């Protein structure tokens, strides 16, 4: 029994380390994405779906949120998008920045869409924005940069993001309907702590919070399973 308990202890330590790892093993923190001022963003998040990343800085004085959204189109003629939905947590009503490649050597095209259905048409957004541009990163990734005005005093915004289908003659094809494409939305807490763990990582609906809890559940499951194996 003694070797078993020490093995269990080691496993418990290993599981505990993996439980606290989300704060230290963020992919976004290795991406070296810089703001328009050529400085790193205050916070970044590994978003919970579609291998997407959000770098952001909130300036409460100016009620402005600067973001860089990073994702990889699923095909060379595909698109990516990041949006704020001022009214709901759904796709419908989202005010989106959408980008797609425009050929080798040229920067990606980035446009705005006021989304009301799957047939996306370029349009005005409900809020002010500036510094909008897109950049190709290595590995086929695209970064969308923008600064948006959020309502004064807003504690959070509803963010929606997507990795879509093709773009044919400037018309944006629908995105796939797999679970990650349908679950790619979260509340972004603007006033949470901005340490290594990401903005407000204990807030429900926040990506960091969800990662931690998923890991905790998996680790607990592994421990219970191992306990059962060693007892019988
Ligand atoms: C926030 O916005 C205010 C008002 O425009 C500006 O003076 C200040 O420099 C900004 N702060 C940062 C950190 O960019
Ligand atoms: C503050 O917001 C205004 C738009 O409301 C914008 O023109 C200006 O550039 C912003 N200042 C900073 C420092 O972001
Ligand atoms: C999508 O909208 C465009 C422009 O509004 C229109 O020309 C096109 O027929 C629409 N496509 C579909 C499939 O509804
Ligand atoms: C966005 O689209 C909706 C629905 O078509 C419309 O009611 C709204 O006025 C549009 N917003 C802007 C800023 O054009
Ligand atoms: C683009 O995507 C649409 C919708 O999924 C599909 O109907 C169309 O055949 C695709 N076009 C190309 C050129 O792949
Ligand atoms: C954001 O996070 C802070 C600190 O964790 C918390 O006090 C606040 O209630 C959160 N705000 C929202 C809108 O979730």
PDB file of C-alpha atoms and ligand atoms in Angstrom:
ATOM      1  CA  UNK A   1       0.000   0.000   0.000  1.00  0.00           C
ATOM      2  CA  UNK A   2       2.883   2.376   0.806  1.00  0.00           C
ATOM      3  CA  UNK A   3       4.189   2.578  -2.813  1.00  0.00           C
ATOM      4  CA  UNK A   4       0.640   3.174  -3.914  1.00  0.00           C
ATOM      5  CA  UNK A   5       0.091   6.073  -1.557  1.00  0.00           C
ATOM      6  CA  UNK A   6       3.360   7.736  -2.542  1.00  0.00           C
ATOM      7  CA  UNK A   7       2.447   7.275  -6.204  1.00  0.00           C
ATOM      8  CA  UNK A   8      -0.926   8.784  -5.460  1.00  0.00           C
ATOM      9  CA  UNK A   9       0.786  11.691  -3.692  1.00  0.00           C
ATOM     10  CA  UNK A  10       2.978  12.336  -6.736  1.00  0.00           C
ATOM     11  CA  UNK A  11      -0.064  12.183  -8.986  1.00  0.00           C
ATOM     12  CA  UNK A  12      -1.930  14.551  -6.696  1.00  0.00           C
ATOM     13  CA  UNK A  13       0.969  17.017  -6.899  1.00  0.00           C
ATOM     14  CA  UNK A  14       1.094  16.635 -10.693  1.00  0.00           C
ATOM     15  CA  UNK A  15      -2.645  17.213 -10.934  1.00  0.00           C
ATOM     16  CA  UNK A  16      -2.442  20.247  -8.659  1.00  0.00           C
ATOM     17  CA  UNK A  17       0.322  21.714 -10.835  1.00  0.00           C
ATOM     18  CA  UNK A  18      -1.785  21.252 -13.944  1.00  0.00           C
ATOM     19  CA  UNK A  19      -4.701  22.846 -12.083  1.00  0.00           C
ATOM     20  CA  UNK A  20      -2.793  26.099 -11.591  1.00  0.00           C
ATOM     21  CA  UNK A  21      -1.106  25.934 -14.994  1.00  0.00           C
ATOM     22  CA  UNK A  22      -3.633  28.022 -16.996  1.00  0.00           C
ATOM     23  CA  UNK A  23      -2.118  31.177 -15.529  1.00  0.00           C
ATOM     24  CA  UNK A  24       1.397  30.203 -16.531  1.00  0.00           C
ATOM     25  CA  UNK A  25       0.952  28.268 -19.789  1.00  0.00           C
ATOM     26  CA  UNK A  26      -1.093  30.758 -21.760  1.00  0.00           C
ATOM     27  CA  UNK A  27      -0.381  30.567 -25.479  1.00  0.00           C
ATOM     28  CA  UNK A  28      -1.345  34.201 -25.996  1.00  0.00           C
ATOM     29  CA  UNK A  29       1.449  35.449 -23.763  1.00  0.00           C
ATOM     30  CA  UNK A  30       4.026  34.024 -26.196  1.00  0.00           C
ATOM     31  CA  UNK A  31       2.531  35.750 -29.248  1.00  0.00           C
ATOM     32  CA  UNK A  32       4.294  39.106 -28.955  1.00  0.00           C
ATOM     33  CA  UNK A  33       1.360  41.081 -30.334  1.00  0.00           C
ATOM     34  CA  UNK A  34       1.767  44.850 -29.922  1.00  0.00           C
ATOM     35  CA  UNK A  35      -0.763  47.669 -29.770  1.00  0.00           C
ATOM     36  CA  UNK A  36      -0.837  50.713 -32.056  1.00  0.00           C
ATOM     37  CA  UNK A  37       1.529  52.388 -29.542  1.00  0.00           C
ATOM     38  CA  UNK A  38       3.982  49.479 -30.099  1.00  0.00           C
ATOM     39  CA  UNK A  39       3.542  48.343 -26.512  1.00  0.00           C
ATOM     40  CA  UNK A  40       2.200  44.989 -25.311  1.00  0.00           C
ATOM     41  CA  UNK A  41      -1.482  44.853 -24.391  1.00  0.00           C
ATOM     42  CA  UNK A  42      -2.277  44.806 -20.665  1.00  0.00           C
ATOM     43  CA  UNK A  43      -4.004  41.430 -20.745  1.00  0.00           C
ATOM     44  CA  UNK A  44      -4.407  38.475 -23.037  1.00  0.00           C
ATOM     45  CA  UNK A  45      -6.745  35.504 -23.005  1.00  0.00           C
ATOM     46  CA  UNK A  46      -6.629  32.098 -24.650  1.00  0.00           C
ATOM     47  CA  UNK A  47     -10.255  32.036 -25.738  1.00  0.00           C
ATOM     48  CA  UNK A  48     -12.034  28.753 -24.958  1.00  0.00           C
ATOM     49  CA  UNK A  49     -13.021  27.862 -28.544  1.00  0.00           C
ATOM     50  CA  UNK A  50     -11.544  27.851 -32.062  1.00  0.00           C
ATOM     51  CA  UNK A  51      -7.890  28.279 -30.962  1.00  0.00           C
ATOM     52  CA  UNK A  52      -8.375  32.008 -30.817  1.00  0.00           C
ATOM     53  CA  UNK A  53      -6.695  34.656 -28.682  1.00  0.00           C
ATOM     54  CA  UNK A  54      -7.609  38.112 -27.445  1.00  0.00           C
ATOM     55  CA  UNK A  55      -5.059  40.717 -26.410  1.00  0.00           C
ATOM     56  CA  UNK A  56      -6.653  43.814 -24.879  1.00  0.00           C
ATOM     57  CA  UNK A  57      -6.202  47.020 -22.946  1.00  0.00           C
ATOM     58  CA  UNK A  58      -9.109  48.883 -21.392  1.00  0.00           C
ATOM     59  CA  UNK A  59      -8.722  52.622 -20.832  1.00  0.00           C
ATOM     60  CA  UNK A  60     -11.425  53.661 -18.359  1.00  0.00           C
ATOM     61  CA  UNK A  61     -10.538  57.366 -18.743  1.00  0.00           C
ATOM     62  CA  UNK A  62     -11.493  57.232 -22.396  1.00  0.00           C
ATOM     63  CA  UNK A  63     -13.966  54.316 -22.179  1.00  0.00           C
ATOM     64  CA  UNK A  64     -11.957  52.676 -24.920  1.00  0.00           C
ATOM     65  CA  UNK A  65     -11.029  49.057 -25.424  1.00  0.00           C
ATOM     66  CA  UNK A  66      -8.049  48.265 -27.658  1.00  0.00           C
ATOM     67  CA  UNK A  67      -7.940  44.707 -28.893  1.00  0.00           C
ATOM     68  CA  UNK A  68      -5.948  42.390 -31.081  1.00  0.00           C
ATOM     69  CA  UNK A  69      -7.866  39.257 -31.996  1.00  0.00           C
ATOM     70  CA  UNK A  70      -5.736  36.392 -33.314  1.00  0.00           C
ATOM     71  CA  UNK A  71      -7.060  33.295 -35.079  1.00  0.00           C
ATOM     72  CA  UNK A  72      -6.245  31.045 -38.014  1.00  0.00           C
ATOM     73  CA  UNK A  73      -8.668  30.805 -40.955  1.00  0.00           C
ATOM     74  CA  UNK A  74      -9.595  27.158 -41.585  1.00  0.00           C
ATOM     75  CA  UNK A  75      -8.627  27.498 -45.259  1.00  0.00           C
ATOM     76  CA  UNK A  76      -6.502  29.927 -47.249  1.00  0.00           C
ATOM     77  CA  UNK A  77      -9.601  31.720 -48.582  1.00  0.00           C
ATOM     78  CA  UNK A  78     -11.330  31.664 -45.188  1.00  0.00           C
ATOM     79  CA  UNK A  79     -12.228  34.439 -42.768  1.00  0.00           C
ATOM     80  CA  UNK A  80     -11.979  35.244 -39.053  1.00  0.00           C
ATOM     81  CA  UNK A  81     -14.045  37.698 -37.015  1.00  0.00           C
ATOM     82  CA  UNK A  82     -14.306  39.301 -33.589  1.00  0.00           C
ATOM     83  CA  UNK A  83     -17.365  41.196 -32.459  1.00  0.00           C
ATOM     84  CA  UNK A  84     -19.054  42.952 -29.595  1.00  0.00           C
ATOM     85  CA  UNK A  85     -22.759  42.402 -29.175  1.00  0.00           C
ATOM     86  CA  UNK A  86     -24.046  45.442 -27.297  1.00  0.00           C
ATOM     87  CA  UNK A  87     -27.451  43.899 -26.608  1.00  0.00           C
ATOM     88  CA  UNK A  88     -27.163  40.119 -26.235  1.00  0.00           C
ATOM     89  CA  UNK A  89     -24.755  37.205 -25.985  1.00  0.00           C
ATOM     90  CA  UNK A  90     -25.781  35.856 -29.394  1.00  0.00           C
ATOM     91  CA  UNK A  91     -24.416  36.190 -32.914  1.00  0.00           C
ATOM     92  CA  UNK A  92     -27.437  38.154 -34.057  1.00  0.00           C
ATOM     93  CA  UNK A  93     -26.864  41.817 -33.311  1.00  0.00           C
ATOM     94  CA  UNK A  94     -23.091  41.410 -33.177  1.00  0.00           C
ATOM     95  CA  UNK A  95     -21.018  44.342 -34.380  1.00  0.00           C
ATOM     96  CA  UNK A  96     -18.174  42.550 -36.100  1.00  0.00           C
ATOM     97  CA  UNK A  97     -14.699  43.138 -37.448  1.00  0.00           C
ATOM     98  CA  UNK A  98     -14.062  40.514 -40.099  1.00  0.00           C
ATOM     99  CA  UNK A  99     -10.802  39.820 -41.920  1.00  0.00           C
ATOM    100  CA  UNK A 100      -9.600  37.559 -44.698  1.00  0.00           C
ATOM    101  CA  UNK A 101      -6.441  37.133 -46.748  1.00  0.00           C
ATOM    102  CA  UNK A 102      -6.088  39.192 -49.904  1.00  0.00           C
ATOM    103  CA  UNK A 103      -3.254  37.282 -51.545  1.00  0.00           C
ATOM    104  CA  UNK A 104       0.457  36.782 -50.900  1.00  0.00           C
ATOM    105  CA  UNK A 105       2.358  39.843 -49.714  1.00  0.00           C
ATOM    106  CA  UNK A 106      -0.731  42.005 -49.179  1.00  0.00           C
ATOM    107  CA  UNK A 107      -2.201  42.686 -45.735  1.00  0.00           C
ATOM    108  CA  UNK A 108      -5.541  40.987 -45.003  1.00  0.00           C
ATOM    109  CA  UNK A 109      -8.725  42.891 -45.790  1.00  0.00           C
ATOM    110  CA  UNK A 110     -10.704  43.937 -42.699  1.00  0.00           C
ATOM    111  CA  UNK A 111     -14.308  45.166 -42.818  1.00  0.00           C
ATOM    112  CA  UNK A 112     -17.181  45.854 -40.443  1.00  0.00           C
ATOM    113  CA  UNK A 113     -20.455  43.950 -40.361  1.00  0.00           C
ATOM    114  CA  UNK A 114     -23.675  44.661 -38.483  1.00  0.00           C
ATOM    115  CA  UNK A 115     -24.855  41.066 -38.218  1.00  0.00           C
ATOM    116  CA  UNK A 116     -28.506  40.164 -38.368  1.00  0.00           C
ATOM    117  CA  UNK A 117     -28.326  36.763 -40.073  1.00  0.00           C
ATOM    118  CA  UNK A 118     -26.065  34.387 -41.954  1.00  0.00           C
ATOM    119  CA  UNK A 119     -25.975  36.428 -45.147  1.00  0.00           C
ATOM    120  CA  UNK A 120     -23.368  38.946 -43.996  1.00  0.00           C
ATOM    121  CA  UNK A 121     -23.415  42.374 -45.565  1.00  0.00           C
ATOM    122  CA  UNK A 122     -20.817  45.037 -44.869  1.00  0.00           C
ATOM    123  CA  UNK A 123     -22.250  47.812 -42.749  1.00  0.00           C
ATOM    124  CA  UNK A 124     -21.842  50.514 -40.131  1.00  0.00           C
ATOM    125  CA  UNK A 125     -21.311  49.608 -36.482  1.00  0.00           C
ATOM    126  CA  UNK A 126     -23.344  50.849 -33.550  1.00  0.00           C
ATOM    127  CA  UNK A 127     -20.286  52.277 -31.782  1.00  0.00           C
ATOM    128  CA  UNK A 128     -17.208  54.350 -32.653  1.00  0.00           C
ATOM    129  CA  UNK A 129     -13.962  52.606 -33.442  1.00  0.00           C
ATOM    130  CA  UNK A 130     -10.533  53.625 -34.684  1.00  0.00           C
ATOM    131  CA  UNK A 131      -7.092  52.169 -35.452  1.00  0.00           C
ATOM    132  CA  UNK A 132      -8.713  49.314 -37.422  1.00  0.00           C
ATOM    133  CA  UNK A 133      -6.279  47.144 -39.354  1.00  0.00           C
ATOM    134  CA  UNK A 134      -5.374  43.507 -39.945  1.00  0.00           C
ATOM    135  CA  UNK A 135      -2.019  41.816 -40.173  1.00  0.00           C
ATOM    136  CA  UNK A 136      -0.812  38.396 -41.332  1.00  0.00           C
ATOM    137  CA  UNK A 137       1.160  36.549 -38.674  1.00  0.00           C
ATOM    138  CA  UNK A 138       3.308  33.495 -39.249  1.00  0.00           C
ATOM    139  CA  UNK A 139       1.594  30.118 -39.375  1.00  0.00           C
ATOM    140  CA  UNK A 140      -1.296  31.462 -41.469  1.00  0.00           C
ATOM    141  CA  UNK A 141      -2.739  33.372 -38.530  1.00  0.00           C
ATOM    142  CA  UNK A 142      -4.444  36.743 -38.902  1.00  0.00           C
ATOM    143  CA  UNK A 143      -4.594  39.496 -36.262  1.00  0.00           C
ATOM    144  CA  UNK A 144      -7.389  42.072 -36.261  1.00  0.00           C
ATOM    145  CA  UNK A 145      -6.513  45.287 -34.404  1.00  0.00           C
ATOM    146  CA  UNK A 146      -9.137  47.829 -33.335  1.00  0.00           C
ATOM    147  CA  UNK A 147      -9.960  50.281 -30.593  1.00  0.00           C
ATOM    148  CA  UNK A 148     -13.642  50.600 -29.777  1.00  0.00           C
ATOM    149  CA  UNK A 149     -15.629  53.004 -27.628  1.00  0.00           C
ATOM    150  CA  UNK A 150     -17.564  51.154 -24.947  1.00  0.00           C
ATOM    151  CA  UNK A 151     -20.376  52.753 -22.922  1.00  0.00           C
ATOM    152  CA  UNK A 152     -18.898  54.816 -20.066  1.00  0.00           C
ATOM    153  CA  UNK A 153     -18.707  52.761 -16.892  1.00  0.00           C
ATOM    154  CA  UNK A 154     -19.412  49.440 -18.616  1.00  0.00           C
ATOM    155  CA  UNK A 155     -17.947  46.624 -16.508  1.00  0.00           C
ATOM    156  CA  UNK A 156     -18.010  44.068 -19.287  1.00  0.00           C
ATOM    157  CA  UNK A 157     -18.868  43.512 -22.936  1.00  0.00           C
ATOM    158  CA  UNK A 158     -20.293  40.482 -24.731  1.00  0.00           C
ATOM    159  CA  UNK A 159     -17.698  39.231 -27.175  1.00  0.00           C
ATOM    160  CA  UNK A 160     -18.375  36.838 -30.033  1.00  0.00           C
ATOM    161  CA  UNK A 161     -15.691  35.418 -32.291  1.00  0.00           C
ATOM    162  CA  UNK A 162     -15.628  33.135 -35.311  1.00  0.00           C
ATOM    163  CA  UNK A 163     -13.452  31.231 -37.753  1.00  0.00           C
ATOM    164  CA  UNK A 164     -15.550  31.077 -40.858  1.00  0.00           C
ATOM    165  CA  UNK A 165     -15.986  29.540 -44.264  1.00  0.00           C
ATOM    166  CA  UNK A 166     -14.772  30.858 -47.576  1.00  0.00           C
ATOM    167  CA  UNK A 167     -14.842  34.300 -49.086  1.00  0.00           C
ATOM    168  CA  UNK A 168     -15.910  34.266 -52.741  1.00  0.00           C
ATOM    169  CA  UNK A 169     -15.694  37.513 -54.738  1.00  0.00           C
ATOM    170  CA  UNK A 170     -15.858  39.505 -51.505  1.00  0.00           C
ATOM    171  CA  UNK A 171     -18.973  37.676 -50.252  1.00  0.00           C
ATOM    172  CA  UNK A 172     -18.463  36.002 -46.896  1.00  0.00           C
ATOM    173  CA  UNK A 173     -19.584  32.359 -46.736  1.00  0.00           C
ATOM    174  CA  UNK A 174     -21.311  30.933 -43.673  1.00  0.00           C
ATOM    175  CA  UNK A 175     -19.223  29.473 -40.869  1.00  0.00           C
ATOM    176  CA  UNK A 176     -19.400  25.765 -39.944  1.00  0.00           C
ATOM    177  CA  UNK A 177     -22.069  24.755 -37.426  1.00  0.00           C
ATOM    178  CA  UNK A 178     -19.928  22.531 -35.213  1.00  0.00           C
ATOM    179  CA  UNK A 179     -20.137  23.065 -31.419  1.00  0.00           C
ATOM    180  CA  UNK A 180     -16.961  25.228 -31.209  1.00  0.00           C
ATOM    181  CA  UNK A 181     -18.393  27.554 -33.875  1.00  0.00           C
ATOM    182  CA  UNK A 182     -21.639  27.844 -31.936  1.00  0.00           C
ATOM    183  CA  UNK A 183     -20.047  28.260 -28.479  1.00  0.00           C
ATOM    184  CA  UNK A 184     -17.521  30.924 -29.400  1.00  0.00           C
ATOM    185  CA  UNK A 185     -18.799  33.742 -27.214  1.00  0.00           C
ATOM    186  CA  UNK A 186     -18.074  34.965 -23.704  1.00  0.00           C
ATOM    187  CA  UNK A 187     -18.381  37.927 -21.421  1.00  0.00           C
ATOM    188  CA  UNK A 188     -15.215  40.002 -21.377  1.00  0.00           C
ATOM    189  CA  UNK A 189     -14.742  41.602 -17.953  1.00  0.00           C
ATOM    190  CA  UNK A 190     -13.131  45.009 -18.386  1.00  0.00           C
ATOM    191  CA  UNK A 191     -12.507  45.786 -14.729  1.00  0.00           C
ATOM    192  CA  UNK A 192     -11.076  42.480 -13.543  1.00  0.00           C
ATOM    193  CA  UNK A 193      -7.504  42.097 -12.377  1.00  0.00           C
ATOM    194  CA  UNK A 194      -4.914  42.325 -15.121  1.00  0.00           C
ATOM    195  CA  UNK A 195      -2.242  40.002 -13.765  1.00  0.00           C
ATOM    196  CA  UNK A 196      -0.752  36.939 -15.441  1.00  0.00           C
ATOM    197  CA  UNK A 197      -4.024  35.060 -15.071  1.00  0.00           C
ATOM    198  CA  UNK A 198      -5.856  37.357 -17.448  1.00  0.00           C
ATOM    199  CA  UNK A 199      -8.645  39.859 -16.965  1.00  0.00           C
ATOM    200  CA  UNK A 200     -10.925  38.853 -14.116  1.00  0.00           C
ATOM    201  CA  UNK A 201     -10.074  35.169 -14.337  1.00  0.00           C
ATOM    202  CA  UNK A 202     -12.533  34.290 -11.566  1.00  0.00           C
ATOM    203  CA  UNK A 203     -15.543  35.749 -13.299  1.00  0.00           C
ATOM    204  CA  UNK A 204     -18.156  33.357 -14.686  1.00  0.00           C
ATOM    205  CA  UNK A 205     -18.323  33.582 -18.455  1.00  0.00           C
ATOM    206  CA  UNK A 206     -14.670  34.524 -18.644  1.00  0.00           C
ATOM    207  CA  UNK A 207     -12.367  32.252 -20.618  1.00  0.00           C
ATOM    208  CA  UNK A 208      -9.766  31.904 -17.871  1.00  0.00           C
ATOM    209  CA  UNK A 209     -12.390  30.952 -15.324  1.00  0.00           C
ATOM    210  CA  UNK A 210     -13.799  28.287 -17.601  1.00  0.00           C
ATOM    211  CA  UNK A 211     -10.377  26.786 -18.328  1.00  0.00           C
ATOM    212  CA  UNK A 212      -9.575  26.561 -14.623  1.00  0.00           C
ATOM    213  CA  UNK A 213     -12.833  24.867 -13.830  1.00  0.00           C
ATOM    214  CA  UNK A 214     -12.618  22.418 -16.702  1.00  0.00           C
ATOM    215  CA  UNK A 215      -9.113  21.464 -15.546  1.00  0.00           C
ATOM    216  CA  UNK A 216     -10.282  21.116 -11.978  1.00  0.00           C
ATOM    217  CA  UNK A 217     -13.118  18.809 -13.037  1.00  0.00           C
ATOM    218  CA  UNK A 218     -10.824  16.642 -15.150  1.00  0.00           C
ATOM    219  CA  UNK A 219      -8.206  16.447 -12.386  1.00  0.00           C
ATOM    220  CA  UNK A 220     -10.788  15.534  -9.783  1.00  0.00           C
ATOM    221  CA  UNK A 221     -12.072  12.826 -12.128  1.00  0.00           C
ATOM    222  CA  UNK A 222      -8.560  11.435 -12.588  1.00  0.00           C
ATOM    223  CA  UNK A 223      -7.976  11.377  -8.817  1.00  0.00           C
ATOM    224  CA  UNK A 224     -11.280   9.637  -8.133  1.00  0.00           C
ATOM    225  CA  UNK A 225     -10.506   7.102 -10.861  1.00  0.00           C
ATOM    226  CA  UNK A 226      -7.003   6.435  -9.503  1.00  0.00           C
ATOM    227  CA  UNK A 227      -8.337   6.167  -5.947  1.00  0.00           C
ATOM    228  CA  UNK A 228     -10.807   3.561  -7.133  1.00  0.00           C
ATOM    229  CA  UNK A 229      -8.101   1.590  -8.970  1.00  0.00           C
ATOM    230  CA  UNK A 230      -5.795   1.544  -5.931  1.00  0.00           C
ATOM    231  CA  UNK A 231      -8.514   0.543  -3.464  1.00  0.00           C
ATOM    232  CA  UNK A 232      -9.658  -2.453  -5.530  1.00  0.00           C
TER     233      UNK A 232
HETATM  234  C1  LIG B   1      -6.447  56.830 -21.807  1.00  0.00           C
HETATM  235  O1  LIG B   1      -7.173  57.829 -22.459  1.00  0.00           O
HETATM  236  C2  LIG B   1      -6.845  59.138 -22.019  1.00  0.00           C
HETATM  237  C3  LIG B   1      -7.847  60.112 -22.658  1.00  0.00           C
HETATM  238  O2  LIG B   1      -7.798  60.065 -24.070  1.00  0.00           O
HETATM  239  C4  LIG B   1      -5.395  59.427 -22.370  1.00  0.00           C
HETATM  240  O3  LIG B   1      -5.017  60.719 -21.908  1.00  0.00           O
HETATM  241  C5  LIG B   1      -4.494  58.383 -21.703  1.00  0.00           C
HETATM  242  O4  LIG B   1      -3.155  58.552 -22.127  1.00  0.00           O
HETATM  243  C6  LIG B   1      -4.952  56.986 -22.070  1.00  0.00           C
HETATM  244  N1  LIG B   1      -4.207  56.013 -21.278  1.00  0.00           N
HETATM  245  C7  LIG B   1      -3.490  55.043 -21.843  1.00  0.00           C
HETATM  246  C8  LIG B   1      -2.802  54.110 -20.906  1.00  0.00           C
HETATM  247  O5  LIG B   1      -3.403  54.917 -23.062  1.00  0.00           O
HETATM  248  C1  LIG B   2     -10.385  58.620 -26.912  1.00  0.00           C
HETATM  249  O1  LIG B   2     -11.610  58.427 -27.593  1.00  0.00           O
HETATM  250  C2  LIG B   2     -11.784  59.188 -28.766  1.00  0.00           C
HETATM  251  C3  LIG B   2     -13.126  58.829 -29.376  1.00  0.00           C
HETATM  252  O2  LIG B   2     -14.136  58.935 -28.431  1.00  0.00           O
HETATM  253  C4  LIG B   2     -10.663  58.895 -29.757  1.00  0.00           C
HETATM  254  O3  LIG B   2     -10.775  59.738 -30.868  1.00  0.00           O
HETATM  255  C5  LIG B   2      -9.308  59.104 -29.091  1.00  0.00           C
HETATM  256  O4  LIG B   2      -8.287  58.718 -29.984  1.00  0.00           O
HETATM  257  C6  LIG B   2      -9.219  58.298 -27.816  1.00  0.00           C
HETATM  258  N1  LIG B   2      -7.965  58.511 -27.141  1.00  0.00           N
HETATM  259  C7  LIG B   2      -7.155  57.497 -26.865  1.00  0.00           C
HETATM  260  C8  LIG B   2      -5.918  57.871 -26.115  1.00  0.00           C
HETATM  261  O5  LIG B   2      -7.396  56.354 -27.169  1.00  0.00           O
HETATM  262  C1  LIG B   3     -27.220  38.112 -49.528  1.00  0.00           C
HETATM  263  O1  LIG B   3     -27.333  39.535 -49.573  1.00  0.00           O
HETATM  264  C2  LIG B   3     -26.926  40.083 -50.823  1.00  0.00           C
HETATM  265  C3  LIG B   3     -26.901  41.597 -50.689  1.00  0.00           C
HETATM  266  O2  LIG B   3     -27.827  42.062 -49.773  1.00  0.00           O
HETATM  267  C4  LIG B   3     -27.876  39.583 -51.921  1.00  0.00           C
HETATM  268  O3  LIG B   3     -27.486  40.115 -53.154  1.00  0.00           O
HETATM  269  C5  LIG B   3     -27.813  38.061 -51.966  1.00  0.00           C
HETATM  270  O4  LIG B   3     -28.753  37.574 -52.892  1.00  0.00           O
HETATM  271  C6  LIG B   3     -28.106  37.474 -50.589  1.00  0.00           C
HETATM  272  N1  LIG B   3     -27.855  36.043 -50.645  1.00  0.00           N
HETATM  273  C7  LIG B   3     -28.671  35.148 -50.105  1.00  0.00           C
HETATM  274  C8  LIG B   3     -28.251  33.699 -50.197  1.00  0.00           C
HETATM  275  O5  LIG B   3     -29.700  35.470 -49.532  1.00  0.00           O
HETATM  276  C1  LIG B   4     -27.878  47.062 -37.795  1.00  0.00           C
HETATM  277  O1  LIG B   4     -28.874  46.220 -38.338  1.00  0.00           O
HETATM  278  C2  LIG B   4     -30.107  46.299 -37.632  1.00  0.00           C
HETATM  279  C3  LIG B   4     -31.041  45.246 -38.221  1.00  0.00           C
HETATM  280  O2  LIG B   4     -31.003  45.225 -39.606  1.00  0.00           O
HETATM  281  C4  LIG B   4     -30.659  47.701 -37.729  1.00  0.00           C
HETATM  282  O3  LIG B   4     -31.872  47.810 -37.009  1.00  0.00           O
HETATM  283  C5  LIG B   4     -29.642  48.694 -37.145  1.00  0.00           C
HETATM  284  O4  LIG B   4     -30.087  50.017 -37.304  1.00  0.00           O
HETATM  285  C6  LIG B   4     -28.297  48.527 -37.829  1.00  0.00           C
HETATM  286  N1  LIG B   4     -27.299  49.334 -37.131  1.00  0.00           N
HETATM  287  C7  LIG B   4     -26.583  50.288 -37.754  1.00  0.00           C
HETATM  288  C8  LIG B   4     -25.572  51.011 -36.894  1.00  0.00           C
HETATM  289  O5  LIG B   4     -26.711  50.533 -38.939  1.00  0.00           O
HETATM  290  C1  LIG B   5     -18.086  28.517 -50.096  1.00  0.00           C
HETATM  291  O1  LIG B   5     -18.904  28.151 -49.014  1.00  0.00           O
HETATM  292  C2  LIG B   5     -20.281  27.997 -49.395  1.00  0.00           C
HETATM  293  C3  LIG B   5     -21.054  27.768 -48.131  1.00  0.00           C
HETATM  294  O2  LIG B   5     -20.482  26.776 -47.321  1.00  0.00           O
HETATM  295  C4  LIG B   5     -20.403  26.859 -50.399  1.00  0.00           C
HETATM  296  O3  LIG B   5     -21.757  26.740 -50.771  1.00  0.00           O
HETATM  297  C5  LIG B   5     -19.556  27.189 -51.597  1.00  0.00           C
HETATM  298  O4  LIG B   5     -19.573  26.094 -52.503  1.00  0.00           O
HETATM  299  C6  LIG B   5     -18.126  27.459 -51.206  1.00  0.00           C
HETATM  300  N1  LIG B   5     -17.385  27.945 -52.367  1.00  0.00           N
HETATM  301  C7  LIG B   5     -16.164  27.519 -52.637  1.00  0.00           C
HETATM  302  C8  LIG B   5     -15.539  28.134 -53.838  1.00  0.00           C
HETATM  303  O5  LIG B   5     -15.585  26.671 -51.957  1.00  0.00           O
HETATM  304  C1  LIG B   6     -15.234  41.943 -13.164  1.00  0.00           C
HETATM  305  O1  LIG B   6     -14.224  41.455 -12.279  1.00  0.00           O
HETATM  306  C2  LIG B   6     -14.150  42.166 -11.023  1.00  0.00           C
HETATM  307  C3  LIG B   6     -12.954  41.640 -10.245  1.00  0.00           C
HETATM  308  O2  LIG B   6     -12.826  40.244 -10.365  1.00  0.00           O
HETATM  309  C4  LIG B   6     -15.462  42.023 -10.287  1.00  0.00           C
HETATM  310  O3  LIG B   6     -15.414  42.736  -9.073  1.00  0.00           O
HETATM  311  C5  LIG B   6     -16.590  42.563 -11.150  1.00  0.00           C
HETATM  312  O4  LIG B   6     -17.832  42.347 -10.524  1.00  0.00           O
HETATM  313  C6  LIG B   6     -16.614  41.900 -12.519  1.00  0.00           C
HETATM  314  N1  LIG B   6     -17.577  42.594 -13.358  1.00  0.00           N
HETATM  315  C7  LIG B   6     -18.457  41.967 -14.148  1.00  0.00           C
HETATM  316  C8  LIG B   6     -19.372  42.850 -14.930  1.00  0.00           C
HETATM  317  O5  LIG B   6     -18.497  40.747 -14.229  1.00  0.00           O
END
